[in-house]
XYZ file of C-alpha atoms in Angstrom:
254
model
C 0.000 0.000 0.000
C 1.422 3.353 -1.000
C 1.797 6.080 1.595
C 2.348 8.938 -0.871
C -0.283 11.635 -0.273
C -1.601 14.545 -2.293
C -4.769 16.621 -2.457
C -6.638 13.719 -4.049
C -5.833 11.289 -1.197
C -9.031 10.404 0.702
C -9.185 11.787 4.231
C -11.615 9.129 5.465
C -10.585 5.746 6.875
C -9.522 2.787 4.762
C -9.857 0.445 7.771
C -11.549 0.470 11.176
C -10.498 -1.302 14.359
C -12.915 -1.625 17.274
C -11.331 -1.589 20.734
C -12.842 -3.141 23.838
C -11.473 -0.949 26.646
C -11.896 -3.127 29.716
C -11.857 -2.400 33.415
C -8.997 -4.283 35.139
C -11.329 -6.614 37.019
C -13.188 -7.543 33.806
C -10.275 -7.907 31.423
C -9.452 -11.616 31.694
C -13.043 -12.857 31.573
C -13.976 -10.503 28.755
C -11.054 -11.528 26.549
C -11.905 -15.209 26.997
C -15.573 -14.516 26.226
C -14.860 -12.618 23.011
C -12.440 -15.302 21.889
C -15.323 -17.735 22.214
C -17.808 -15.427 20.487
C -15.570 -14.712 17.505
C -13.653 -17.986 17.269
C -10.460 -15.911 16.949
C -7.068 -16.589 18.452
C -5.450 -14.250 20.959
C -2.166 -12.487 20.279
C 0.587 -12.231 22.900
C 0.080 -9.251 25.209
C 1.986 -6.101 24.345
C 2.420 -2.578 25.672
C 4.351 -1.245 28.634
C 2.079 -3.117 31.066
C 0.921 -5.904 28.747
C -2.352 -4.033 28.363
C -3.023 -4.681 24.653
C -4.270 -7.878 23.025
C -5.433 -8.458 19.442
C -8.083 -10.990 18.438
C -6.673 -12.742 15.381
C -9.087 -14.054 12.731
C -8.322 -17.237 10.842
C -8.139 -15.260 7.600
C -7.936 -11.583 6.701
C -6.635 -8.669 8.754
C -7.462 -8.102 12.408
C -10.037 -5.477 13.387
C -10.882 -6.319 17.019
C -8.507 -5.405 19.822
C -8.604 -5.223 23.597
C -7.080 -2.755 26.042
C -6.901 -3.228 29.811
C -7.657 0.126 31.398
C -5.906 1.464 34.459
C -9.318 2.137 36.004
C -12.866 3.174 35.206
C -15.758 1.410 33.521
C -15.452 -0.757 30.412
C -16.293 0.921 27.115
C -15.692 0.921 23.348
C -13.483 3.155 21.230
C -12.564 3.108 17.542
C -9.310 3.395 15.619
C -9.733 4.976 12.180
C -6.837 3.982 9.917
C -5.935 6.804 7.527
C -3.294 7.370 4.867
C -2.464 10.984 5.776
C -2.602 11.407 9.551
C -1.907 15.156 9.608
C -4.558 15.889 7.009
C -7.092 13.662 8.782
C -6.606 15.374 12.154
C -6.963 18.794 10.553
C -10.185 17.644 8.935
C -11.483 16.241 12.229
C -10.663 19.496 14.014
C -12.459 21.555 11.390
C -15.569 19.428 12.032
C -15.499 19.998 15.797
C -13.352 17.149 17.136
C -10.875 17.798 19.959
C -7.411 16.261 20.275
C -7.117 14.877 23.815
C -3.925 12.833 23.550
C -0.721 12.490 21.522
C 0.926 9.227 22.657
C 4.592 8.759 21.701
C 3.668 5.850 19.424
C 2.508 8.400 16.846
C -1.275 8.102 16.806
C -3.729 10.746 18.024
C -6.603 10.429 20.502
C -9.638 12.624 19.793
C -13.176 13.219 20.980
C -16.108 13.778 18.661
C -18.267 16.880 19.285
C -20.499 14.673 21.442
C -17.580 13.282 23.451
C -16.998 9.867 21.857
C -13.323 8.848 21.976
C -11.623 7.643 18.804
C -8.078 7.468 17.469
C -6.541 8.356 14.128
C -3.803 5.860 13.331
C -1.501 4.664 10.600
C -1.008 1.026 9.710
C -1.952 -1.088 6.691
C -4.916 -3.447 6.528
C -7.134 -4.335 3.610
C -8.579 -7.865 3.769
C -11.876 -8.295 5.575
C -12.135 -11.670 7.396
C -14.863 -14.063 6.350
C -17.725 -14.839 8.764
C -17.189 -17.899 10.944
C -19.263 -21.010 10.250
C -20.388 -22.756 13.433
C -21.508 -26.357 14.054
C -25.035 -26.620 12.742
C -24.230 -24.509 9.699
C -24.990 -20.918 10.724
C -22.516 -18.053 10.365
C -21.716 -14.987 12.467
C -19.312 -12.062 12.644
C -18.790 -8.863 14.607
C -19.566 -6.333 11.877
C -20.976 -3.189 13.469
C -20.399 -0.454 16.014
C -23.517 1.384 17.144
C -22.996 4.884 18.507
C -25.592 5.524 21.218
C -26.241 9.266 21.053
C -28.474 11.395 23.320
C -31.201 13.323 21.523
C -29.649 16.802 21.705
C -26.304 16.056 19.978
C -27.734 13.387 17.649
C -28.030 15.465 14.456
C -24.572 16.940 15.000
C -22.963 13.532 15.577
C -24.604 12.128 12.434
C -23.236 15.046 10.429
C -19.775 14.813 12.045
C -19.279 11.112 11.333
C -20.636 11.364 7.815
C -18.337 14.257 6.931
C -15.299 12.782 8.706
C -15.570 9.403 6.983
C -16.916 10.677 3.659
C -19.777 8.172 3.909
C -23.318 9.288 3.203
C -26.107 8.855 5.725
C -28.395 6.168 4.341
C -31.871 4.841 5.161
C -32.941 4.430 8.743
C -33.878 0.754 8.475
C -37.542 1.625 9.004
C -36.899 2.904 12.556
C -36.750 6.657 13.174
C -34.220 6.359 15.993
C -31.547 4.832 13.728
C -29.345 6.214 10.955
C -26.645 4.317 9.092
C -23.479 5.440 7.366
C -22.881 3.832 3.995
C -19.364 2.445 3.656
C -17.137 0.358 1.433
C -18.109 -3.290 1.886
C -14.427 -4.213 2.079
C -14.274 -2.675 5.559
C -14.986 -4.982 8.503
C -17.021 -2.512 10.590
C -20.087 -0.495 9.660
C -21.572 2.428 11.610
C -25.054 2.676 13.053
C -26.131 5.770 15.013
C -28.979 5.416 17.482
C -30.839 8.370 18.957
C -31.489 7.793 22.659
C -34.485 9.135 24.545
C -32.286 10.883 27.106
C -31.824 14.549 26.111
C -28.137 15.035 26.978
C -25.085 13.086 28.072
C -21.987 11.505 26.548
C -21.968 9.525 23.335
C -21.060 5.887 23.911
C -21.029 2.751 21.769
C -21.685 -0.971 21.659
C -20.663 -3.769 19.325
C -23.059 -5.555 17.009
C -22.887 -9.027 15.508
C -24.635 -10.365 12.429
C -25.772 -13.973 12.155
C -27.750 -16.142 9.803
C -29.552 -17.827 12.742
C -30.293 -15.567 15.709
C -31.770 -18.309 17.911
C -28.811 -20.648 17.436
C -26.258 -17.884 17.883
C -28.005 -16.565 20.998
C -27.932 -20.040 22.519
C -24.216 -20.318 21.723
C -23.527 -17.002 23.459
C -25.533 -18.082 26.512
C -23.373 -21.200 26.746
C -20.353 -18.880 26.806
C -21.858 -16.997 29.759
C -23.897 -14.174 28.185
C -27.309 -13.155 29.538
C -30.192 -12.088 27.295
C -31.398 -8.617 28.268
C -33.864 -7.815 25.495
C -34.979 -10.050 22.589
C -36.375 -7.257 20.401
C -39.062 -8.417 17.946
C -37.632 -6.104 15.262
C -34.791 -8.530 14.609
C -32.082 -8.154 17.231
C -31.229 -9.347 20.739
C -29.405 -7.373 23.438
C -27.027 -9.467 25.529
C -24.751 -8.812 28.467
C -21.471 -10.744 28.536
C -19.997 -12.156 31.761
C -17.666 -9.134 31.729
C -17.553 -5.941 29.705
C -20.207 -3.840 27.965
C -23.497 -5.106 26.522
C -23.804 -5.808 22.800
C -26.389 -6.697 20.155
C -26.956 -9.703 17.937
C -28.973 -9.246 14.749
C -30.266 -11.682 12.158
C -28.795 -10.474 8.872
C -26.174 -11.677 6.423
C -22.766 -11.101 8.057
């Protein structure tokens, strides 16, 4: 992949990595759970305190990573992989993002206008892993991050993420509280934005999985220790893992 940049180089991401940022007391159980959910291997720990782990798919490039926090509640953040880091951070700033960290490793930590943490990073990746086929014949894959946005900043967050990525806002899936960003199907993660009923507060996120058999996949997750919180009749199920933040499972082609 070339790194030469000019005015025609896209500012938006060519790859997305979702990070599970885990509270220290939840880290070990959560990593084991998500290994079971995804069927992926676990990389050796890295970082100054062994705080980073990558979930390694059987094929394709990785896009799910884990960070053990020094403290605080578990959460999700995103890494947007870009060709021209300086140009991307200028673009993000012009749209209302704030730089909140410049680690020595060379990436930048930012907050969206609504307060959602994300990073702009370098690093090549291009091959989306295939969904995993489970005993019984159904498939599944983590393929979505849903940004949960309070009502007041919702329109602004939709506009920010659309303009930052260069992806158009598409149909709302028949539900007024949802908007989706169209994206290149070669990317492993798609964006859904959900408008919450609460008027204000921070923007947060949860992971979403797609499966060809929601009942079978839900049962598999329960065997791994997840608890069903809400089996929504509109086509998805909310689950809480034995450690870490809640997530959704939807019946659609992964």
